[in-house]
CSV table of C-alpha atoms in Angstrom, one decimal:
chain,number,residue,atom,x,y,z
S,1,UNK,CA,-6.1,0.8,20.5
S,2,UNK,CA,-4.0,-0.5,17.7
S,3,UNK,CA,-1.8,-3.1,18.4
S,4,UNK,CA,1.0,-0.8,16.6
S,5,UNK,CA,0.7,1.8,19.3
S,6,UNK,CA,1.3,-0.3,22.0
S,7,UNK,CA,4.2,-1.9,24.0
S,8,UNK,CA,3.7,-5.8,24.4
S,9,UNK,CA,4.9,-7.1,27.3
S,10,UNK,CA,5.8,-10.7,27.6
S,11,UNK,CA,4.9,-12.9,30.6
S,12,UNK,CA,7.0,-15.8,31.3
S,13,UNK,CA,4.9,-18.9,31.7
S,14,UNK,CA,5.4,-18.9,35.9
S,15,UNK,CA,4.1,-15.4,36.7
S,16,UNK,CA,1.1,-16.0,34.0
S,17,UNK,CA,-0.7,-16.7,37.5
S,18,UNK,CA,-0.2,-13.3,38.5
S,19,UNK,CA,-2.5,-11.9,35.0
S,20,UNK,CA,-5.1,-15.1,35.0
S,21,UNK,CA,-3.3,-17.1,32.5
S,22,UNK,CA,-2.2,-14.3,30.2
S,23,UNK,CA,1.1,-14.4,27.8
S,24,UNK,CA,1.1,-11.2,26.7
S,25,UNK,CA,-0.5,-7.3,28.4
S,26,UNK,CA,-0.3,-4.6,26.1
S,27,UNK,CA,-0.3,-1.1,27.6
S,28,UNK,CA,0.8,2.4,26.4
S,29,UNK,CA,3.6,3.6,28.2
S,30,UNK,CA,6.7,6.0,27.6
S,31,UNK,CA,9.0,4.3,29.8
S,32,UNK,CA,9.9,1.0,31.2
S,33,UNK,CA,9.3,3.1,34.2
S,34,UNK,CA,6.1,4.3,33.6
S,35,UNK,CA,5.0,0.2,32.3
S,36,UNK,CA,5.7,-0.8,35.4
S,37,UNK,CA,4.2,1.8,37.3
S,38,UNK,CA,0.8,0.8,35.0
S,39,UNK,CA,1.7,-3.0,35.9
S,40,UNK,CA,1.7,-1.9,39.6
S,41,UNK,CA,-2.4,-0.6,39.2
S,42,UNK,CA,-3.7,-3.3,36.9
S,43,UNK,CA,-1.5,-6.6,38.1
S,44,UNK,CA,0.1,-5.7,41.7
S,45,UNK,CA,1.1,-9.4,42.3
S,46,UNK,CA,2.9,-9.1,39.0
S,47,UNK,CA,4.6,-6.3,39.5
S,48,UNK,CA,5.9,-7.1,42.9
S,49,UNK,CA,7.3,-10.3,41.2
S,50,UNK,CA,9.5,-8.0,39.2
S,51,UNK,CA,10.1,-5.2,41.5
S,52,UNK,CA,11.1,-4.3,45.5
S,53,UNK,CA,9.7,-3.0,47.7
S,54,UNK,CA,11.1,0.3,47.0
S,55,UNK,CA,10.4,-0.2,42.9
S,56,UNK,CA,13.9,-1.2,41.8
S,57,UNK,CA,13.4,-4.4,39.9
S,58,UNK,CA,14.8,-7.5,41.8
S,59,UNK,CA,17.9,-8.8,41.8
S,60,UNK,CA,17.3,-11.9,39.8
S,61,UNK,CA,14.6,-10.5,37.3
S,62,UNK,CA,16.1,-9.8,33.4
S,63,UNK,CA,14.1,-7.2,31.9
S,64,UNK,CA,14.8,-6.8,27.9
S,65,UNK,CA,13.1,-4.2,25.8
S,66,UNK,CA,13.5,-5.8,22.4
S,67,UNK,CA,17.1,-7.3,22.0
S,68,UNK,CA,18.5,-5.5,24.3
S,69,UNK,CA,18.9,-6.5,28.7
S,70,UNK,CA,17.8,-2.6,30.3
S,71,UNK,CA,21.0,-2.7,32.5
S,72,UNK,CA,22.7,-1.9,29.0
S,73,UNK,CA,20.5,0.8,28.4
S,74,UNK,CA,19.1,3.4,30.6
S,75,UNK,CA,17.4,1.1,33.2
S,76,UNK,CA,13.9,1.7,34.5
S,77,UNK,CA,14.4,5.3,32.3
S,78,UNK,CA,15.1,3.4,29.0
S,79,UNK,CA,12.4,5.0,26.8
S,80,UNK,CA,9.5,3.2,24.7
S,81,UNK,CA,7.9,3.7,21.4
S,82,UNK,CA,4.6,1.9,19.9
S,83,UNK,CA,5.5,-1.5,19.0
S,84,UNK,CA,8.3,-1.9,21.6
S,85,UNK,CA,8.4,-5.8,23.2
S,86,UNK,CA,9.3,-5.3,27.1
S,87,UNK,CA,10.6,-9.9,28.1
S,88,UNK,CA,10.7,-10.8,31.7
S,89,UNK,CA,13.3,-13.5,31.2
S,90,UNK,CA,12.0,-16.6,32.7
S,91,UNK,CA,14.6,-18.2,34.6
S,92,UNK,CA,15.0,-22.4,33.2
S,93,UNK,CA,17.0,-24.7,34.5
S,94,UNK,CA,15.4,-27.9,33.2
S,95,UNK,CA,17.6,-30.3,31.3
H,1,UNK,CA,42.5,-39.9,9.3
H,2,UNK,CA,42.0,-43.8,8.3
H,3,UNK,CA,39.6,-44.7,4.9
H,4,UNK,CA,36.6,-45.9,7.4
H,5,UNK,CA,36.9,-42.6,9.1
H,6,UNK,CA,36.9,-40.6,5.8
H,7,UNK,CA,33.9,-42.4,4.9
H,8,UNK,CA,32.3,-42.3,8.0
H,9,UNK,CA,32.6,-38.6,8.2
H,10,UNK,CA,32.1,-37.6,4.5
H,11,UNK,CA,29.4,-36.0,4.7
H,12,UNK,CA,30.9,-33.3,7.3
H,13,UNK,CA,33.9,-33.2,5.2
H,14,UNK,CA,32.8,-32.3,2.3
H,15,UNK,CA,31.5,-28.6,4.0
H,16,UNK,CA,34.6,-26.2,2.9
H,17,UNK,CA,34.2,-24.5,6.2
H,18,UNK,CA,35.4,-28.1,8.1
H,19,UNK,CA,37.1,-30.3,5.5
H,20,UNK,CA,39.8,-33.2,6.8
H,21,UNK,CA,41.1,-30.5,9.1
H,22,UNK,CA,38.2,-29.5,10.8
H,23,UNK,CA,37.8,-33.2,11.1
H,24,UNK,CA,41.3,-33.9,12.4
H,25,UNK,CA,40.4,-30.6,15.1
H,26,UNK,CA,37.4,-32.7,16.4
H,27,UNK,CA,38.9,-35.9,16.7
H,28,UNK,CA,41.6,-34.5,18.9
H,29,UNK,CA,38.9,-32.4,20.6
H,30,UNK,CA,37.5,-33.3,24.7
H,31,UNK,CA,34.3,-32.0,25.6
H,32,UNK,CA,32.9,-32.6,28.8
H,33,UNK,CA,29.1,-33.2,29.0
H,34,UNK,CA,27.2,-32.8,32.4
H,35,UNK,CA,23.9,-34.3,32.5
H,36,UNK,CA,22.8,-37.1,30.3
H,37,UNK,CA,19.2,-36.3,30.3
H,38,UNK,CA,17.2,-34.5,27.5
H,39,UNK,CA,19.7,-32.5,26.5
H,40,UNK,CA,23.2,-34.2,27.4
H,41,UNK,CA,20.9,-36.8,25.4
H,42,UNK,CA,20.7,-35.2,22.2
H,43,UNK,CA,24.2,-33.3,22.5
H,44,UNK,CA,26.5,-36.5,23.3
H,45,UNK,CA,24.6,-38.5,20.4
H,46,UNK,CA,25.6,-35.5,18.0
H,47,UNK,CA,28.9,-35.1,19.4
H,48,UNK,CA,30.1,-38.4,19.5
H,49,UNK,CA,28.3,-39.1,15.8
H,50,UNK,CA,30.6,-35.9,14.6
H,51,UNK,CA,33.8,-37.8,15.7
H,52,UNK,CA,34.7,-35.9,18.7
H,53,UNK,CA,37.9,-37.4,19.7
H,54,UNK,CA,37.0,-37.9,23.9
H,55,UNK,CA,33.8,-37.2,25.4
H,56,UNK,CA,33.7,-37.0,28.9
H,57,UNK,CA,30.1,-38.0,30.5
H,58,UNK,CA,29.1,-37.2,34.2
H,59,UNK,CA,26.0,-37.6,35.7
H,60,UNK,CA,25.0,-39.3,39.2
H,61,UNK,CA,21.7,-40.5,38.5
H,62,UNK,CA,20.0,-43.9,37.2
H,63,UNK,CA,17.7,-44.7,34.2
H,64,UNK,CA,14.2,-44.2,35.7
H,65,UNK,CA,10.5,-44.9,33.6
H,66,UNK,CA,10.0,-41.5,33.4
H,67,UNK,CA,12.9,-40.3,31.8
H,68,UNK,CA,12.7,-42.2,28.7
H,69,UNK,CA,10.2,-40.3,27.1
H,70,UNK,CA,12.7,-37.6,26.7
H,71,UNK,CA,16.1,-38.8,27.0
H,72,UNK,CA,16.6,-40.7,24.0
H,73,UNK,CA,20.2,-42.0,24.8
H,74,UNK,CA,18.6,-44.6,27.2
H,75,UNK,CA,16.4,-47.6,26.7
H,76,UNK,CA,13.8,-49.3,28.2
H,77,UNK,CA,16.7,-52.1,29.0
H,78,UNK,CA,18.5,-49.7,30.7
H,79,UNK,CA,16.3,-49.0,33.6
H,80,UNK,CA,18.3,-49.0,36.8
H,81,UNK,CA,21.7,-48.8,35.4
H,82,UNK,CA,23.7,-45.3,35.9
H,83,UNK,CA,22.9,-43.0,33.2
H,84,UNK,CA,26.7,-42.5,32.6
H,85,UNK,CA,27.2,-46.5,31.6
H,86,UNK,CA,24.0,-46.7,29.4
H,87,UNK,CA,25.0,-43.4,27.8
H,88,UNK,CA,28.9,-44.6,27.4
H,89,UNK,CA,27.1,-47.9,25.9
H,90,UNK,CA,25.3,-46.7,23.3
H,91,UNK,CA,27.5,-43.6,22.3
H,92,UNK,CA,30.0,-46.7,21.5
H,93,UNK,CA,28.1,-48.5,19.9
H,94,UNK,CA,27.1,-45.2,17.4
H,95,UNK,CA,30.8,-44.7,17.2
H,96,UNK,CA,33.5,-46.4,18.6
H,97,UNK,CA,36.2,-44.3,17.4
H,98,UNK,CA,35.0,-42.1,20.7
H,99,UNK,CA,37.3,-42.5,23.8
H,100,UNK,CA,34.2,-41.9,26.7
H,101,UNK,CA,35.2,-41.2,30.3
H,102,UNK,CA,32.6,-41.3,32.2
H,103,UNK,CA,32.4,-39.8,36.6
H,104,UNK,CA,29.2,-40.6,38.1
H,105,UNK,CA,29.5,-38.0,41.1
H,106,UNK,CA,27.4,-35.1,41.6
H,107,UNK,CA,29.8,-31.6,41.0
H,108,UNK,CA,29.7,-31.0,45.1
H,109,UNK,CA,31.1,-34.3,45.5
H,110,UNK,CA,33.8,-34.7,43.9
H,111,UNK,CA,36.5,-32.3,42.0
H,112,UNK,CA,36.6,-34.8,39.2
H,113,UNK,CA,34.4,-32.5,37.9
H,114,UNK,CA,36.8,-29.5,38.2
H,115,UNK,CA,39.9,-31.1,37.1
H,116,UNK,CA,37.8,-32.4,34.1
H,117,UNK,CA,36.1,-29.2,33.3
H,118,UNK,CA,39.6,-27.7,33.6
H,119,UNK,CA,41.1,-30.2,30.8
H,120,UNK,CA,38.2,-29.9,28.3
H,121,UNK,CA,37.7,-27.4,25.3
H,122,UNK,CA,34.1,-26.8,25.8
H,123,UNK,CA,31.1,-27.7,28.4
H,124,UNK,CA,28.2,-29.1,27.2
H,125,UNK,CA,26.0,-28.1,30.5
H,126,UNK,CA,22.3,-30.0,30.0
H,127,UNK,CA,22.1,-29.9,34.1
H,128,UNK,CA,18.9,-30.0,35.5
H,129,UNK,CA,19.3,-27.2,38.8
H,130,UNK,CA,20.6,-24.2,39.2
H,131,UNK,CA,23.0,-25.1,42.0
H,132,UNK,CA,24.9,-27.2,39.7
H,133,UNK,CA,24.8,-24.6,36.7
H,134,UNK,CA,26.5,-22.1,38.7
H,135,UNK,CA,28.8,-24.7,40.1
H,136,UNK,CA,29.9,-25.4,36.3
H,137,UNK,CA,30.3,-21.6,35.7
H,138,UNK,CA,32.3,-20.8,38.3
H,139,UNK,CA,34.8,-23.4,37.0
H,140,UNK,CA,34.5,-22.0,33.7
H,141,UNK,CA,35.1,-17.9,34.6
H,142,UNK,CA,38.5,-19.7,36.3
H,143,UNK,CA,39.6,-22.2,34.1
H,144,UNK,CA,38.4,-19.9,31.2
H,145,UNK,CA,36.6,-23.4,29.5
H,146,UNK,CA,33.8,-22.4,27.2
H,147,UNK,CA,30.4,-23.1,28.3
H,148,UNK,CA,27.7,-24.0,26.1
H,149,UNK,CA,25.0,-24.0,28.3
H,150,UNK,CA,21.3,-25.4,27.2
H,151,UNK,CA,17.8,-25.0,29.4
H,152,UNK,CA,14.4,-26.5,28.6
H,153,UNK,CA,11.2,-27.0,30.8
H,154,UNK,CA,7.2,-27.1,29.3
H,155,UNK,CA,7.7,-25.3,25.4
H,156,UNK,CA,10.1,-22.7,26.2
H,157,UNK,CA,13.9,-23.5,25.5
H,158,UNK,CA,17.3,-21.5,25.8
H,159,UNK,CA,20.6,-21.2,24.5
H,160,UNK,CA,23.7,-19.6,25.0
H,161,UNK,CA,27.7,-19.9,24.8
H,162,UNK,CA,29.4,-18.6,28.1
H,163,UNK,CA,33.0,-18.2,29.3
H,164,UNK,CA,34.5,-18.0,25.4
H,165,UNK,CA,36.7,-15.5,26.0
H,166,UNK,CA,37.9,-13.1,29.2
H,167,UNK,CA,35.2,-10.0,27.8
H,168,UNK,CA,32.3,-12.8,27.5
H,169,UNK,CA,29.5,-12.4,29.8
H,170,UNK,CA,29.0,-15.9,32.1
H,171,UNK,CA,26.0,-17.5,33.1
H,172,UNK,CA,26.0,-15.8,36.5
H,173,UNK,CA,26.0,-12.3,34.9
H,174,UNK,CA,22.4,-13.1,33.7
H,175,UNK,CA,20.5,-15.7,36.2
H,176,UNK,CA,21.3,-14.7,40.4
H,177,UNK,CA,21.6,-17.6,42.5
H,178,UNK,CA,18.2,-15.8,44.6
H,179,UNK,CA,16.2,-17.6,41.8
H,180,UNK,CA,13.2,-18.9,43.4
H,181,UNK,CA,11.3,-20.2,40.5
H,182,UNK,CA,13.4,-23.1,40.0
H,183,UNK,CA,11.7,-25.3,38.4
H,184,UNK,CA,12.8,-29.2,36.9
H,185,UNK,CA,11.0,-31.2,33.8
H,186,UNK,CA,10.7,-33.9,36.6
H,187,UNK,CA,8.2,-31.6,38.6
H,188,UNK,CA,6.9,-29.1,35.5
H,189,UNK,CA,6.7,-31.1,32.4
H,190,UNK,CA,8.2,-30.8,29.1
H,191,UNK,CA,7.5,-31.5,25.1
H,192,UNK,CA,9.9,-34.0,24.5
H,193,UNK,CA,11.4,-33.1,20.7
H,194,UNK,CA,12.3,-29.6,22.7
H,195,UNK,CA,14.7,-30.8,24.8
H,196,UNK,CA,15.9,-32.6,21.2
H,197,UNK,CA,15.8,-29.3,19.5
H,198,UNK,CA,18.0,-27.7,22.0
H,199,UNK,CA,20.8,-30.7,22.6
H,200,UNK,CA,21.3,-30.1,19.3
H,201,UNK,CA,21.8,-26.7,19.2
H,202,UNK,CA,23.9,-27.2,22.0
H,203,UNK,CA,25.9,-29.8,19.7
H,204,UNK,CA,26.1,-27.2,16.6
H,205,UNK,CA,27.8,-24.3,19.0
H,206,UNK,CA,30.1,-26.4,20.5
H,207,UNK,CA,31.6,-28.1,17.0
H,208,UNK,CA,31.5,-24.7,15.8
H,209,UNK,CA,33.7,-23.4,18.7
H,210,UNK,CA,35.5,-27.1,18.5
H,211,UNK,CA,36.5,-26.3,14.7
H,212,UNK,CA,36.8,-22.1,14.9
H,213,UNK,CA,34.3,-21.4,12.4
H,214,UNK,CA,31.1,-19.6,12.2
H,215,UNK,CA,29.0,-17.1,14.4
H,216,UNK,CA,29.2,-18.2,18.3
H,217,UNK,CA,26.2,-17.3,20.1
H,218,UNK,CA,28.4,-15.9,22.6
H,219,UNK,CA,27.1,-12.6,23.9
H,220,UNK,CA,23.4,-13.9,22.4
H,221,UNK,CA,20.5,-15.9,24.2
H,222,UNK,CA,18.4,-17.7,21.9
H,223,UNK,CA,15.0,-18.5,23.5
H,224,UNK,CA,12.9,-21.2,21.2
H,225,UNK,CA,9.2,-21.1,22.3
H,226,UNK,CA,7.8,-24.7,20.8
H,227,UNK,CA,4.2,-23.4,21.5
H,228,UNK,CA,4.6,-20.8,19.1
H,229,UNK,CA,7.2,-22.0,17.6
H,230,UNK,CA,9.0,-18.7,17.5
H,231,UNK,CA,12.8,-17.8,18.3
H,232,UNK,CA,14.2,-15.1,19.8
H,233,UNK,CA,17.5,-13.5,20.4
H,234,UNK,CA,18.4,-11.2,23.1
H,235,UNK,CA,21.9,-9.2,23.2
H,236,UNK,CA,23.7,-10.5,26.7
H,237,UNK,CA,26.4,-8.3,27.8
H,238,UNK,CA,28.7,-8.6,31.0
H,239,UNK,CA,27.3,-7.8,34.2
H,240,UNK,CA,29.7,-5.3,36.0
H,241,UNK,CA,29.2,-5.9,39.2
H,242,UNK,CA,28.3,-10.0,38.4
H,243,UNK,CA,30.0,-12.0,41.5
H,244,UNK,CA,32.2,-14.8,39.6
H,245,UNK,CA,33.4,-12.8,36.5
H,246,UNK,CA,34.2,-9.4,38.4
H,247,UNK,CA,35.8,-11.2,41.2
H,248,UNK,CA,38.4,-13.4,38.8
H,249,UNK,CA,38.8,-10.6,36.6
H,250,UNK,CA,39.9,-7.9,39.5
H,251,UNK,CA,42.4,-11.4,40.8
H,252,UNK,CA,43.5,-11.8,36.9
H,253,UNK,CA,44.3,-7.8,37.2
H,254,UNK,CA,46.0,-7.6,40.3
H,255,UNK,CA,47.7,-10.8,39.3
H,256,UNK,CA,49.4,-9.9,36.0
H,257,UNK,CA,50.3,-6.1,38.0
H,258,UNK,CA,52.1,-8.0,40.5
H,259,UNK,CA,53.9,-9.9,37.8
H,260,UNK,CA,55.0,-7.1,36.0
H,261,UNK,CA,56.1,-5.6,39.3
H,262,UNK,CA,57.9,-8.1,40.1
């Protein structure tokens, strides 16, 4: 699949142990939704680092889809197209 | 503004946007900088360089080994000696125009912190936990201070400006104190420069907010990966239902009612 056509999700360095090592997954979805529902199959440990138990994502997870946090867009229903970047924020506190 | 301090500043000076009363803003300016690692490293050396008129410096912890491979304000000589007096030393010795205060407390102990916080027209925060960031935030949303808040640990760096007006977002309407992955550069590691890299942006956002010119990265987190050596920056809005913010905002509210009630 063309790298054009997909939605690139980016791993923050401390749940890369959840996807051996990776970065980046790229998977074709049409909603953040239906990414994380595909995360859920292919990388359960990483998915239930970003969601409950009853799929809303945690508390202290950021999602962004691009630029923008999802809480300022439609939420788990904010929609994808090919070439969207999904961040998990990793949280940093170092100084 | 005296000829040495003309000369000595010149080069800021000269940029239209400052010029001698941008100058004359800073040197009347207080900034309070917590946590003279990595980045209260970087930040302090830039700040007090600039001519900020008072720095205050807080940190409770000594010059170890294994700090100086990163936190450039402090020597091998220093090792053992409170962080704040090695910092205070050299920052004098760059500048001695600078009037430092220093408070060597932790922020639970002591509400030096607070009152300082509360004083100051900006926060440098270059902290190294979580409890203490939201500690410094909370002051912040109450005291409406501006936070310019800095983060660093293996290549991956961010910054932000918090608190710089009442519709800002704060630091607690992105990161929830149920963190778990909190992790430290003393346990995880970090490429020195980047903790460098993002003092001194630290440094840039708060002269600009210091001076009232440019593009605040207010409402804006800028992640700098050093691995890839890519940035990238992410809209932040306010959280409605965010803890600190809401609360003092609903207090302000009912507050200014009651005044206008009364």
């Amino acid at each position: 699949m063309a790298r054009a056509m997909t939605i690139t999700i980016h791993v923050p360095a401390p749940l890369r142990a959840c996807c051996d090592g990776a970065s980046e997954l790229l998977l074709s979805a049409p909603s953040v939704r239906a990414a994380l529902l595909q995360l859920e199959r292919s990388h359960p440990s990483l998915y239930r680092s970003i969601c409950d138990e009853t799929g809303a994502v945690r508390r202290h997870v950021n999602l962004f889809v691009n630029t923008s946090h999802v809480r300022d867009r439609e939420g788990l229903d904010t929609a994808l197209v090919p070439g969207d970047v999904i961040t998990i924020l990793p949280a940093v506190s170092g100084g | 503004m005296n000829d040495e301090q003309l000369l000595r500043y010149s080069r800021q000076i000269m940029l239209p946007e400052i010029d001698v009363s941008g100058q004359e803003r800073l040197m009347r300016s207080r900034v309070i900088v917590i946590g003279l690692g990595g980045l209260g490293s970087a930040a302090s050396i830039y700040l007090a360089a600039a001519g900020v008129g008072h720095l205050v410096l807080a940190d409770a912890d000594h010059v170890e080994l294994a700090n100086l491979q990163r936190q450039i304000l402090h020597t091998s000589r220093d090792i053992g000696r409170a962080k704040v007096d090695s910092a205070r030393d050299h920052l004098l010795a760059l500048n001695p125009d600078v009037t430092i205060t220093t408070i060597k407390k932790r922020f639970k102990d002591d509400d030096a912190l607070e009152k300082a916080i509360a004083t100051a027209d900006a926060v440098v925060d270059g902290s190294d936990n979580f409890p203490t960031r939201f500690a410094i935030n909370r002051v912040c949303v109450t005291t409406g201070t501006p936070l310019v808040s800095g983060a660093a640990i293996r290549y991956e760096g961010q910054v932000s400006v918090f608190c710089r007006t009442q519709d800002s977002p704060c630091y607690r309407c992105l990161y929830s104190n149920e963190h778990i992955a909190a992790e430290s550069c003393a346990e995880t590691g970090v490429v020195p420069p980047l903790l460098g890299i993002i003092g001194s942006l630290q440094a840039i956002e708060t002269l600009k907010l210091l001076i009232g010119i440019g593009e605040s990265l207010e409402g804006r987190l800028l992640r700098v990966n050093a691995l890839t050596m890519e940035c990238r920056t992410s809209t932040l809005t306010r959280d409605p239902n965010c803890p600190v913010c809401r609360t003092h905002r609903r207090d302000q509210d009912e507050g200014q009612t009651a005044a206008r009630t009364r």
